[in-house]
Structure formats: structure tokens, C-alpha cells
PDB file of C-alpha atoms in Angstrom:
ATOM      1  CA  MET A 209     118.004  31.519  20.747  1.00 41.00           C
ATOM      2  CA  VAL A 210     117.256  31.204  16.749  1.00 44.00           C
ATOM      3  CA  GLY A 211     117.212  34.475  15.481  1.00 51.00           C
ATOM      4  CA  SER A 212     116.809  34.277  11.722  1.00 71.00           C
ATOM      5  CA  SER A 213     116.458  31.834   8.637  1.00 74.00           C
ATOM      6  CA  HIS A 214     120.161  32.024   8.395  1.00 71.00           C
ATOM      7  CA  GLU A 215     120.711  30.375  11.640  1.00 74.00           C
ATOM      8  CA  ALA A 216     117.943  28.098  11.734  1.00 75.00           C
ATOM      9  CA  LEU A 217     119.429  26.719   8.464  1.00 78.00           C
ATOM     10  CA  HIS A 218     122.773  25.108   9.576  1.00 80.00           C
ATOM     11  CA  ARG A 219     121.957  24.913  13.372  1.00 79.00           C
ATOM     12  CA  ILE A 220     119.491  21.966  12.368  1.00 81.00           C
ATOM     13  CA  PHE A 221     122.518  20.058  11.550  1.00 80.00           C
ATOM     14  CA  GLN A 222     123.814  20.541  14.801  1.00 80.00           C
ATOM     15  CA  LYS A 223     120.806  19.582  16.468  1.00 80.00           C
ATOM     16  CA  ASP A 224     120.954  16.516  14.481  1.00 82.00           C
ATOM     17  CA  PRO A 225     124.459  16.260  12.661  1.00 82.00           C
ATOM     18  CA  ALA A 226     123.116  12.685  11.358  1.00 83.00           C
ATOM     19  CA  LEU A 227     120.823  14.542   9.006  1.00 85.00           C
ATOM     20  CA  LEU A 228     123.578  16.042   7.145  1.00 81.00           C
ATOM     21  CA  THR A 229     125.023  12.736   6.295  1.00 83.00           C
ATOM     22  CA  ARG A 230     121.712  11.159   5.017  1.00 86.00           C
ATOM     23  CA  ALA A 231     120.903  14.148   2.847  1.00 83.00           C
ATOM     24  CA  LEU A 232     124.295  13.954   1.490  1.00 82.00           C
ATOM     25  CA  GLN A 233     123.558   9.953   0.505  1.00 86.00           C
ATOM     26  CA  ARG A 234     119.905  10.692  -0.255  1.00 85.00           C
ATOM     27  CA  VAL A 235     119.601  14.005  -1.697  1.00 86.00           C
ATOM     28  CA  LEU A 236     122.733  14.506  -3.135  1.00 85.00           C
ATOM     29  CA  HIS A 237     123.710  11.090  -3.932  1.00 88.00           C
ATOM     30  CA  VAL A 238     127.088  11.854  -2.692  1.00 83.00           C
ATOM     31  CA  PRO A 239     128.664   8.280  -1.756  1.00 84.00           C
ATOM     32  CA  PHE A 240     129.527  10.011   1.916  1.00 83.00           C
ATOM     33  CA  PRO A 241     130.296   7.035   4.352  1.00 87.00           C
ATOM     34  CA  GLU A 242     128.237   5.886   6.885  1.00 87.00           C
ATOM     35  CA  PRO A 243     129.612   8.011  10.429  1.00 85.00           C
ATOM     36  CA  HIS A 244     129.760   5.996  13.338  1.00 82.00           C
ATOM     37  CA  GLU A 245     130.544   9.554  15.541  1.00 82.00           C
ATOM     38  CA  ILE A 246     129.594  12.867  14.564  1.00 82.00           C
ATOM     39  CA  ALA A 247     131.066  16.005  16.692  1.00 77.00           C
ATOM     40  CA  ALA A 248     130.533  19.476  16.426  1.00 77.00           C
ATOM     41  CA  LEU A 249     133.617  21.841  16.387  1.00 77.00           C
ATOM     42  CA  ASN A 250     134.818  25.230  17.174  1.00 74.00           C
ATOM     43  CA  VAL A 251     133.470  27.314  14.173  1.00 70.00           C
ATOM     44  CA  ASP A 252     135.908  30.700  14.821  1.00 69.00           C
ATOM     45  CA  LEU A 253     138.792  30.159  12.175  1.00 62.00           C
ATOM     46  CA  THR A 254     140.463  33.776  13.007  1.00 60.00           C
ATOM     47  CA  GLU A 255     144.088  33.750  12.831  1.00 56.00           C
ATOM     48  CA  ILE A 256     146.339  35.876  15.386  1.00 48.00           C
ATOM     49  CA  GLU A 257     145.989  39.105  12.669  1.00 51.00           C
ATOM     50  CA  PRO A 258     142.808  40.879  13.339  1.00 45.00           C
ATOM     51  CA  VAL A 259     140.434  39.110  10.772  1.00 46.00           C
ATOM     52  CA  GLU A 260     137.647  37.235  12.121  1.00 51.00           C
ATOM     53  CA  ARG A 261     136.501  34.319   9.786  1.00 65.00           C
ATOM     54  CA  ARG A 262     133.536  31.720  10.992  1.00 79.00           C
ATOM     55  CA  VAL A 263     132.131  29.049   9.244  1.00 83.00           C
ATOM     56  CA  ASP A 264     128.344  28.598  10.445  1.00 88.00           C
ATOM     57  CA  THR A 265     128.787  25.146  11.176  1.00 90.00           C
ATOM     58  CA  LEU A 266     131.621  22.326  11.596  1.00 90.00           C
ATOM     59  CA  LEU A 267     131.116  19.150  12.394  1.00 91.00           C
ATOM     60  CA  ARG A 268     133.649  16.107  12.240  1.00 92.00           C
ATOM     61  CA  ALA A 269     132.509  12.639  11.082  1.00 91.00           C
ATOM     62  CA  GLU A 270     134.024   9.686  12.180  1.00 92.00           C
ATOM     63  CA  THR A 271     133.929   6.817   9.593  1.00 92.00           C
ATOM     64  CA  ASP A 272     135.747   3.587   8.337  1.00 91.00           C
ATOM     65  CA  GLU A 273     137.032   5.275   5.503  1.00 91.00           C
ATOM     66  CA  GLY A 274     138.579   8.204   7.751  1.00 91.00           C
ATOM     67  CA  THR A 275     137.638  11.478   9.297  1.00 93.00           C
ATOM     68  CA  TYR A 276     135.808  14.217   7.711  1.00 94.00           C
ATOM     69  CA  LEU A 277     135.182  18.067   8.351  1.00 93.00           C
ATOM     70  CA  LEU A 278     131.730  18.972   7.239  1.00 92.00           C
ATOM     71  CA  VAL A 279     131.341  22.765   6.648  1.00 92.00           C
ATOM     72  CA  VAL A 280     128.089  23.661   6.372  1.00 92.00           C
ATOM     73  CA  GLU A 281     127.144  27.260   4.922  1.00 93.00           C
ATOM     74  CA  SER A 282     123.883  28.681   5.141  1.00 91.00           C
ATOM     75  CA  GLN A 283     123.573  31.207   1.940  1.00 92.00           C
ATOM     76  CA  GLY A 284     120.871  33.628   1.619  1.00 89.00           C
ATOM     77  CA  LYS A 285     122.052  35.302  -1.675  1.00 91.00           C
ATOM     78  CA  VAL A 286     124.876  35.841  -4.371  1.00 94.00           C
ATOM     79  CA  ASP A 287     127.509  36.768  -2.345  1.00 93.00           C
ATOM     80  CA  ASP A 288     130.881  36.798  -4.846  1.00 91.00           C
ATOM     81  CA  ARG A 289     133.144  37.542  -1.494  1.00 91.00           C
ATOM     82  CA  LYS A 290     132.626  33.352  -1.091  1.00 91.00           C
ATOM     83  CA  ARG A 291     134.955  32.884  -3.898  1.00 90.00           C
ATOM     84  CA  GLY A 292     137.551  34.166  -1.369  1.00 90.00           C
ATOM     85  CA  SER A 293     136.339  32.970   1.888  1.00 92.00           C
ATOM     86  CA  TRP A 294     135.021  29.370   1.186  1.00 94.00           C
ATOM     87  CA  PRO A 295     138.462  28.474  -0.298  1.00 93.00           C
ATOM     88  CA  TYR A 296     140.103  29.552   2.621  1.00 92.00           C
ATOM     89  CA  TYR A 297     137.919  27.479   5.181  1.00 92.00           C
ATOM     90  CA  LEU A 298     138.850  24.664   3.646  1.00 94.00           C
ATOM     91  CA  SER A 299     142.595  25.208   3.363  1.00 93.00           C
ATOM     92  CA  TYR A 300     142.867  26.637   7.085  1.00 91.00           C
ATOM     93  CA  LEU A 301     140.648  23.508   7.891  1.00 92.00           C
ATOM     94  CA  TYR A 302     142.806  20.902   6.648  1.00 93.00           C
ATOM     95  CA  GLU A 303     146.104  22.633   7.758  1.00 92.00           C
ATOM     96  CA  LYS A 304     144.570  22.674  11.269  1.00 90.00           C
ATOM     97  CA  TYR A 305     143.225  19.198  11.653  1.00 91.00           C
ATOM     98  CA  ARG A 306     144.725  17.508   8.927  1.00 92.00           C
ATOM     99  CA  CYS A 307     141.497  16.159   7.995  1.00 92.00           C
ATOM    100  CA  GLU A 308     139.481  16.422   4.591  1.00 94.00           C
ATOM    101  CA  PRO A 309     137.624  19.350   4.716  1.00 94.00           C
ATOM    102  CA  VAL A 310     133.992  19.331   2.605  1.00 94.00           C
ATOM    103  CA  LEU A 311     131.592  22.286   2.049  1.00 95.00           C
ATOM    104  CA  ILE A 312     127.806  22.070   1.992  1.00 94.00           C
ATOM    105  CA  VAL A 313     126.284  24.898   1.349  1.00 94.00           C
ATOM    106  CA  ILE A 314     122.141  25.196   1.906  1.00 93.00           C
ATOM    107  CA  THR A 315     119.730  27.863   0.572  1.00 92.00           C
ATOM    108  CA  GLN A 316     116.460  28.763   0.409  1.00 90.00           C
ATOM    109  CA  SER A 317     116.919  30.043  -2.944  1.00 91.00           C
ATOM    110  CA  SER A 318     116.924  28.245  -6.423  1.00 92.00           C
ATOM    111  CA  ALA A 319     118.835  31.340  -7.931  1.00 94.00           C
ATOM    112  CA  THR A 320     121.386  30.999  -4.931  1.00 94.00           C
ATOM    113  CA  ALA A 321     121.784  27.538  -4.993  1.00 95.00           C
ATOM    114  CA  ARG A 322     122.669  27.596  -8.804  1.00 95.00           C
ATOM    115  CA  TRP A 323     125.274  30.247  -8.065  1.00 96.00           C
ATOM    116  CA  ALA A 324     126.920  28.447  -5.094  1.00 96.00           C
ATOM    117  CA  SER A 325     126.969  25.085  -7.062  1.00 95.00           C
ATOM    118  CA  ARG A 326     129.118  26.291  -9.577  1.00 95.00           C
ATOM    119  CA  PRO A 327     132.851  25.318  -8.581  1.00 95.00           C
ATOM    120  CA  ILE A 328     135.154  28.188  -7.512  1.00 93.00           C
ATOM    121  CA  ARG A 329     138.517  27.791  -9.474  1.00 93.00           C
ATOM    122  CA  LEU A 330     141.581  29.665  -8.547  1.00 90.00           C
ATOM    123  CA  GLY A 331     145.003  29.991 -11.076  1.00 87.00           C
ATOM    124  CA  PHE A 332     144.889  30.725 -14.960  1.00 79.00           C
ATOM    125  CA  ARG A 333     142.181  29.619 -17.522  1.00 76.00           C
ATOM    126  CA  ASP A 334     144.507  26.451 -18.504  1.00 78.00           C
ATOM    127  CA  TRP A 335     145.554  25.626 -15.305  1.00 82.00           C
ATOM    128  CA  HIS A 336     143.498  25.788 -11.776  1.00 87.00           C
ATOM    129  CA  SER A 337     146.030  25.703  -8.762  1.00 88.00           C
ATOM    130  CA  LEU A 338     142.875  25.058  -6.475  1.00 92.00           C
ATOM    131  CA  THR A 339     138.878  23.926  -7.201  1.00 93.00           C
ATOM    132  CA  VAL A 340     136.333  23.991  -4.881  1.00 94.00           C
ATOM    133  CA  ARG A 341     133.046  22.415  -5.639  1.00 95.00           C
ATOM    134  CA  PRO A 342     130.170  22.970  -3.127  1.00 96.00           C
ATOM    135  CA  LEU A 343     127.386  20.645  -2.486  1.00 95.00           C
ATOM    136  CA  VAL A 344     124.095  22.780  -2.317  1.00 95.00           C
ATOM    137  CA  LEU A 345     120.768  21.652  -0.741  1.00 94.00           C
ATOM    138  CA  GLY A 346     118.148  23.974  -1.697  1.00 93.00           C
ATOM    139  CA  PRO A 347     114.704  24.071  -2.855  1.00 92.00           C
ATOM    140  CA  ASP A 348     115.516  22.231  -6.293  1.00 93.00           C
ATOM    141  CA  ASN A 349     116.684  19.034  -4.311  1.00 93.00           C
ATOM    142  CA  VAL A 350     115.514  18.710  -0.778  1.00 93.00           C
ATOM    143  CA  PRO A 351     112.499  16.603  -1.265  1.00 93.00           C
ATOM    144  CA  VAL A 352     108.939  17.948  -0.478  1.00 93.00           C
ATOM    145  CA  ILE A 353     107.256  16.050   1.964  1.00 93.00           C
ATOM    146  CA  THR A 354     103.670  16.250   2.341  1.00 92.00           C
ATOM    147  CA  SER A 355     102.516  12.770   3.790  1.00 92.00           C
ATOM    148  CA  GLU A 356     102.428  12.537   7.554  1.00 91.00           C
ATOM    149  CA  ARG A 357     103.446   8.913   7.435  1.00 93.00           C
ATOM    150  CA  GLN A 358     106.751   9.982   5.238  1.00 93.00           C
ATOM    151  CA  ALA A 359     107.630  12.816   8.043  1.00 94.00           C
ATOM    152  CA  GLU A 360     107.394  10.345  10.970  1.00 94.00           C
ATOM    153  CA  ARG A 361     110.043   8.169   9.125  1.00 94.00           C
ATOM    154  CA  ASP A 362     112.491  11.332   9.040  1.00 94.00           C
ATOM    155  CA  VAL A 363     111.256  14.160  11.293  1.00 93.00           C
ATOM    156  CA  PRO A 364     114.449  16.045  10.733  1.00 93.00           C
ATOM    157  CA  LEU A 365     114.439  15.932   7.183  1.00 94.00           C
ATOM    158  CA  ALA A 366     110.589  16.866   7.384  1.00 94.00           C
ATOM    159  CA  VAL A 367     111.691  19.869   9.655  1.00 93.00           C
ATOM    160  CA  LEU A 368     114.331  20.877   6.313  1.00 93.00           C
ATOM    161  CA  SER A 369     111.586  20.657   3.866  1.00 93.00           C
ATOM    162  CA  ALA A 370     109.407  22.907   5.824  1.00 93.00           C
ATOM    163  CA  MET A 371     112.785  25.143   5.851  1.00 91.00           C
ATOM    164  CA  THR A 372     113.318  25.044   2.049  1.00 91.00           C
ATOM    165  CA  HIS A 373     109.815  24.940   0.683  1.00 89.00           C
ATOM    166  CA  GLY A 374     107.801  27.500   3.290  1.00 80.00           C
ATOM    167  CA  ARG A 375     106.458  29.289   0.440  1.00 74.00           C
ATOM    168  CA  GLY A 376     104.333  28.522  -2.240  1.00 71.00           C
ATOM    169  CA  PRO A 377     101.350  26.021  -2.650  1.00 78.00           C
ATOM    170  CA  GLN A 378     102.689  22.836  -0.729  1.00 85.00           C
ATOM    171  CA  ALA A 379     103.331  24.783   1.797  1.00 88.00           C
ATOM    172  CA  PRO A 380     100.165  23.903   4.031  1.00 89.00           C
ATOM    173  CA  ALA A 381     100.836  20.280   3.219  1.00 91.00           C
ATOM    174  CA  ILE A 382     104.333  20.136   4.242  1.00 93.00           C
ATOM    175  CA  LEU A 383     103.354  22.423   7.395  1.00 93.00           C
ATOM    176  CA  GLU A 384     100.435  20.175   8.451  1.00 90.00           C
ATOM    177  CA  SER A 385     102.493  16.588   7.853  1.00 93.00           C
ATOM    178  CA  LEU A 386     105.257  18.194  10.001  1.00 93.00           C
ATOM    179  CA  ALA A 387     103.070  19.071  12.286  1.00 90.00           C
ATOM    180  CA  SER A 388     101.538  15.987  13.138  1.00 89.00           C
ATOM    181  CA  ALA A 389     104.848  14.192  12.954  1.00 92.00           C
ATOM    182  CA  LEU A 390     106.262  16.277  15.832  1.00 90.00           C
ATOM    183  CA  ARG A 391     104.233  14.652  18.129  1.00 87.00           C
ATOM    184  CA  THR A 392     105.739  11.633  17.701  1.00 90.00           C
ATOM    185  CA  ILE A 393     109.181  12.753  18.994  1.00 89.00           C
ATOM    186  CA  ASP A 394     110.456  13.640  22.418  1.00 86.00           C
ATOM    187  CA  PRO A 395     109.338  17.420  23.485  1.00 82.00           C
ATOM    188  CA  ASP A 396     112.662  19.140  23.573  1.00 80.00           C
ATOM    189  CA  SER A 397     113.488  18.189  19.996  1.00 85.00           C
ATOM    190  CA  ALA A 398     110.314  18.972  18.770  1.00 86.00           C
ATOM    191  CA  ALA A 399     110.396  22.654  20.635  1.00 83.00           C
ATOM    192  CA  VAL A 400     113.670  23.025  19.258  1.00 84.00           C
ATOM    193  CA  PHE A 401     112.418  22.134  15.656  1.00 88.00           C
ATOM    194  CA  VAL A 402     109.377  24.332  15.963  1.00 87.00           C
ATOM    195  CA  GLN A 403     111.595  27.250  16.685  1.00 85.00           C
ATOM    196  CA  PHE A 404     114.099  26.524  13.619  1.00 87.00           C
ATOM    197  CA  VAL A 405     110.580  26.150  11.019  1.00 89.00           C
ATOM    198  CA  ASP A 406     109.207  29.509  12.717  1.00 86.00           C
ATOM    199  CA  SER A 407     112.268  31.317  11.859  1.00 85.00           C
ATOM    200  CA  CYS A 408     112.464  30.261   8.067  1.00 87.00           C
ATOM    201  CA  LEU A 409     109.298  31.045   7.244  1.00 87.00           C
ATOM    202  CA  ALA A 410     109.285  34.814   5.211  1.00 82.00           C
ATOM    203  CA  ASP A 411     105.652  33.947   3.837  1.00 83.00           C
ATOM    204  CA  PRO A 412     103.829  36.200   6.841  1.00 83.00           C
ATOM    205  CA  GLN A 413     100.771  33.882   6.082  1.00 85.00           C
ATOM    206  CA  ALA A 414     103.129  30.423   5.670  1.00 87.00           C
ATOM    207  CA  LYS A 415     104.661  31.806   9.423  1.00 86.00           C
ATOM    208  CA  GLN A 416     100.577  32.730  10.651  1.00 85.00           C
ATOM    209  CA  MET A 417      99.558  29.193   9.898  1.00 87.00           C
ATOM    210  CA  TRP A 418     102.518  27.609  11.347  1.00 88.00           C
ATOM    211  CA  ARG A 419     101.431  29.438  14.449  1.00 84.00           C
ATOM    212  CA  ASP A 420      98.007  28.446  13.936  1.00 82.00           C
ATOM    213  CA  LEU A 421      98.676  24.947  13.934  1.00 84.00           C
ATOM    214  CA  MET A 422     101.316  24.862  16.637  1.00 81.00           C
ATOM    215  CA  THR A 423      98.392  26.743  18.830  1.00 75.00           C
ATOM    216  CA  ALA A 424      95.759  24.550  17.759  1.00 63.00           C
ATOM    217  CA  ILE A 425      97.562  21.133  18.658  1.00 62.00           C
ATOM    218  CA  GLN A 426      98.128  22.631  21.993  1.00 53.00           C
ATOM    219  CA  TYR A 427     101.827  22.362  21.536  1.00 51.00           C
ATOM    220  CA  PHE A 428     104.155  24.668  23.397  1.00 43.00           C
ATOM    221  CA  TRP A 429     107.017  25.448  22.170  1.00 46.00           C
ATOM    222  CA  ARG A 430     109.530  27.871  24.600  1.00 46.00           C
ATOM    223  CA  HIS A 431     110.376  30.661  21.946  1.00 45.00           C
ATOM    224  CA  PRO A 432     110.598  34.483  23.523  1.00 42.00           C
ATOM    225  CA  LEU A 433     108.803  35.673  20.218  1.00 40.00           C
ATOM    226  CA  ALA A 434     106.244  32.940  19.972  1.00 42.00           C
ATOM    227  CA  GLU A 435     102.924  33.809  20.784  1.00 43.00           C
ATOM    228  CA  GLN A 436     101.257  32.608  24.094  1.00 42.00           C
ATOM    229  CA  VAL A 437      99.152  29.560  23.821  1.00 39.00           C
ATOM    230  CA  ARG A 438      95.940  29.532  24.964  1.00 40.00           C
ATOM    231  CA  GLU A 439      94.792  28.738  28.404  1.00 43.00           C
ATOM    232  CA  GLU A 440      95.279  24.520  28.841  1.00 39.00           C
ATOM    233  CA  GLY A 441      92.020  22.965  29.410  1.00 41.00           C
ATOM    234  CA  ARG A 442      89.796  25.253  27.949  1.00 51.00           C
ATOM    235  CA  GLU A 443      88.191  23.325  25.290  1.00 60.00           C
ATOM    236  CA  GLN A 444      85.864  26.410  23.283  1.00 63.00           C
ATOM    237  CA  GLY A 445      89.227  28.269  23.210  1.00 68.00           C
ATOM    238  CA  ARG A 446      91.238  25.183  21.194  1.00 74.00           C
ATOM    239  CA  ALA A 447      87.991  25.012  18.856  1.00 78.00           C
ATOM    240  CA  GLU A 448      88.054  28.674  18.153  1.00 80.00           C
ATOM    241  CA  THR A 449      91.825  28.188  17.675  1.00 80.00           C
ATOM    242  CA  LYS A 450      91.019  25.109  15.180  1.00 84.00           C
ATOM    243  CA  ALA A 451      88.437  27.041  13.204  1.00 86.00           C
ATOM    244  CA  GLU A 452      90.535  30.580  12.888  1.00 86.00           C
ATOM    245  CA  MET A 453      93.160  27.935  11.236  1.00 85.00           C
ATOM    246  CA  ILE A 454      90.730  26.334   9.049  1.00 88.00           C
ATOM    247  CA  LEU A 455      89.837  29.664   7.676  1.00 89.00           C
ATOM    248  CA  HIS A 456      93.490  30.914   7.380  1.00 86.00           C
ATOM    249  CA  ILE A 457      94.343  27.926   5.413  1.00 86.00           C
ATOM    250  CA  LEU A 458      91.493  28.551   2.825  1.00 87.00           C
ATOM    251  CA  GLU A 459      92.381  32.125   2.505  1.00 85.00           C
ATOM    252  CA  TRP A 460      96.205  31.677   2.144  1.00 82.00           C
ATOM    253  CA  ARG A 461      95.411  29.523  -0.338  1.00 84.00           C
ATOM    254  CA  GLY A 462      93.542  32.272  -2.211  1.00 84.00           C
ATOM    255  CA  ILE A 463      90.482  30.290  -2.164  1.00 87.00           C
ATOM    256  CA  GLN A 464      86.979  32.144  -1.121  1.00 88.00           C
ATOM    257  CA  VAL A 465      85.304  31.823   2.167  1.00 89.00           C
ATOM    258  CA  PRO A 466      81.868  32.130   1.866  1.00 89.00           C
ATOM    259  CA  ASP A 467      79.840  33.502   4.609  1.00 88.00           C
ATOM    260  CA  ALA A 468      77.848  30.407   4.984  1.00 88.00           C
ATOM    261  CA  VAL A 469      81.142  28.255   5.362  1.00 88.00           C
ATOM    262  CA  ARG A 470      82.813  30.899   7.481  1.00 88.00           C
ATOM    263  CA  ASP A 471      79.526  31.021  10.108  1.00 87.00           C
ATOM    264  CA  ARG A 472      79.563  27.002  10.295  1.00 89.00           C
ATOM    265  CA  VAL A 473      83.332  26.567  10.870  1.00 89.00           C
ATOM    266  CA  SER A 474      83.325  29.413  13.119  1.00 87.00           C
ATOM    267  CA  ALA A 475      80.259  28.143  15.340  1.00 86.00           C
ATOM    268  CA  CYS A 476      81.444  24.190  15.427  1.00 87.00           C
ATOM    269  CA  ILE A 477      82.871  23.046  18.979  1.00 82.00           C
ATOM    270  CA  ASP A 478      83.560  19.691  17.894  1.00 84.00           C
ATOM    271  CA  LEU A 479      87.407  19.601  17.891  1.00 82.00           C
ATOM    272  CA  ASP A 480      87.228  15.904  16.047  1.00 84.00           C
ATOM    273  CA  GLN A 481      85.213  17.406  13.429  1.00 87.00           C
ATOM    274  CA  LEU A 482      87.529  20.262  13.094  1.00 87.00           C
ATOM    275  CA  GLU A 483      90.242  18.496  13.034  1.00 85.00           C
ATOM    276  CA  VAL A 484      88.662  16.849   9.647  1.00 87.00           C
ATOM    277  CA  TRP A 485      87.829  20.038   8.224  1.00 89.00           C
ATOM    278  CA  ALA A 486      91.412  21.263   8.490  1.00 86.00           C
ATOM    279  CA  GLN A 487      92.838  18.196   6.705  1.00 84.00           C
ATOM    280  CA  ARG A 488      90.527  18.580   4.094  1.00 87.00           C
ATOM    281  CA  ALA A 489      91.064  22.708   3.967  1.00 86.00           C
ATOM    282  CA  VAL A 490      94.984  21.502   2.968  1.00 83.00           C
ATOM    283  CA  HIS A 491      93.690  20.397  -0.445  1.00 82.00           C
ATOM    284  CA  ALA A 492      90.465  21.583  -1.156  1.00 84.00           C
ATOM    285  CA  THR A 493      89.966  23.553  -4.144  1.00 86.00           C
ATOM    286  CA  ASP A 494      86.382  25.108  -3.207  1.00 88.00           C
ATOM    287  CA  ALA A 495      85.188  26.239   0.201  1.00 88.00           C
ATOM    288  CA  ALA A 496      82.147  23.921   0.318  1.00 87.00           C
ATOM    289  CA  GLU A 497      84.582  20.526   0.104  1.00 88.00           C
ATOM    290  CA  LEU A 498      84.995  21.102   3.385  1.00 88.00           C
ATOM    291  CA  PHE A 499      81.861  19.295   3.931  1.00 87.00           C
ATOM    292  CA  VAL A 500      81.569  17.639   1.005  1.00 80.00           C
ATOM    293  CA  GLU A 501      80.836  13.818   2.904  1.00 70.00           C
ATOM    294  CA  GLU A 502      78.048  15.696   5.216  1.00 56.00           C
TER     295      GLU A 502
END
């Protein structure tokens, strides 16, 4: 069960380990060798002494150039204790596995990303005994995926985009494109990705929009906190949900909705027409633009 955005941000790489190497290559432009096998490892780094230390996600990547340990840390805010724990993780893992460790930090905060990207240097000023240089994925470098076609090409990357950029004016287009792309993959994987996004959306309006989208397309996801999807087969109920979603999108984007527009959308029972209006709502600058071609 995904309990928070912290968990979702790193567990997506457990669900699709290859996403991490794609992010390194395409987002951070790190020439990481193409792995032919990736396996999840035990994240517990506790020693005999009663000091518990755990990384968030730990993957082993087998490549033609050797074996690497990919250490993924989800970071919500600046925490100067990491100056000690991150070097410890890397040193311990190298000693235990005799593989080269690579630290990747993922965050939803630009300020945290800037902090995390600064090298950690241990030693005195003119001679550093140890230098740690994290690779950071955050809102300033994870791509903003608003195109349905682009989302379908790499659904896990589109999920990461929604998790990272799930607030602000571009969120409706990101969530809409991802909702459509989820229909193109197997239901079990889609259900997990839906949970990840739901856990990471801190903005209440964005979270409500996401749940509206999932309900509107009659997508059933297994999450104990998720809203109950309306009874399958009730076309009237689906139309009402779709209409509510359109109005939510407009209101969340700060667009005033006149009573005439609200009444017309709420009265519509044509699901195809409502789908057209929903797509227009994502980009409209005025509520009347929903009906521009009519």
C-alpha cells in the first residue's frame, strides 16, 4: 500500500526499474550503460549495533560495463543530516556488495532539488577525503508530459511527470493525458500507477481532478482510501460524473463558470459530447469555449 508521496516517489522505480535508467539517460543526460538485468535488493543497512539505517529503494543493475547499485532516495525537504547518512549508505553498500553505488535523489521541490544537487565534501578545505555527488530528479528537469501520444510512448515516465508536476496550471493537461495513456497498459500495472499519482498529489483540487478522471473513465483501482467507483453500467451516473469533472477542471483552473454553462454541462447525457467538452476544459481560457464549434 502506498501511504504517502515519499513512498510513491521512490516505489515507482521498484515497479518499473528500467524507468530509473531511462531517467538517468534522457533527463539527466548521464551516460549510464544500458542494463540487461535489474533486481531489487534489501534496503536494510542496519549493522549489529542498534542503529537502524534504510535506503528508500535499492536496485542492482547488470550492464556490459559492470554491476551498479542504484540507491534511490525520496526527499521532501532540506535535511542536513543527509550529509552524514548518504555517504554512509554508499560506503556501506560498496563494502557489502563490492559494486559501484550511484545515488539518485527524487523530489517534488525545486528548492530541495537545488540543495540535494550540491556535492557533499568531507575533509578539510583543500583536501576532500570523500566527495558525494547525488544525481537529482525534480520539477526542473523531469519532463512535463501533456500530450496523450507522448504519455502512451512511456507511461511510467508520464506517471513520474504527474507525480513531480502535480500542481500549477499544467497539471490538468498532465493528468488528462496520463488518464488516457493508462488505458493502453495492463490493468494491474495501471492500478499501481494510479495509486502512486493519488499519493503524490498534495494539491486538493488536483487530487480531486485525478479521482474525477479515474471515475469518469470507469477505471477501477485497488486502494483502500480511494472513492468508490459508481455502479458499472449506469450511463446516467457516468454522464453526471463526467459533467462534474468538467466543471471541476474549469473551477480549479480559475475560470468563472456562468450558470448557463453549468446548467448546459450538467444536463448533458451524451458521453461522447461530454468527452469533447472535457478535453476543451483543459485548455480553455473562457467557459464559453467549451461550445465554440457548436
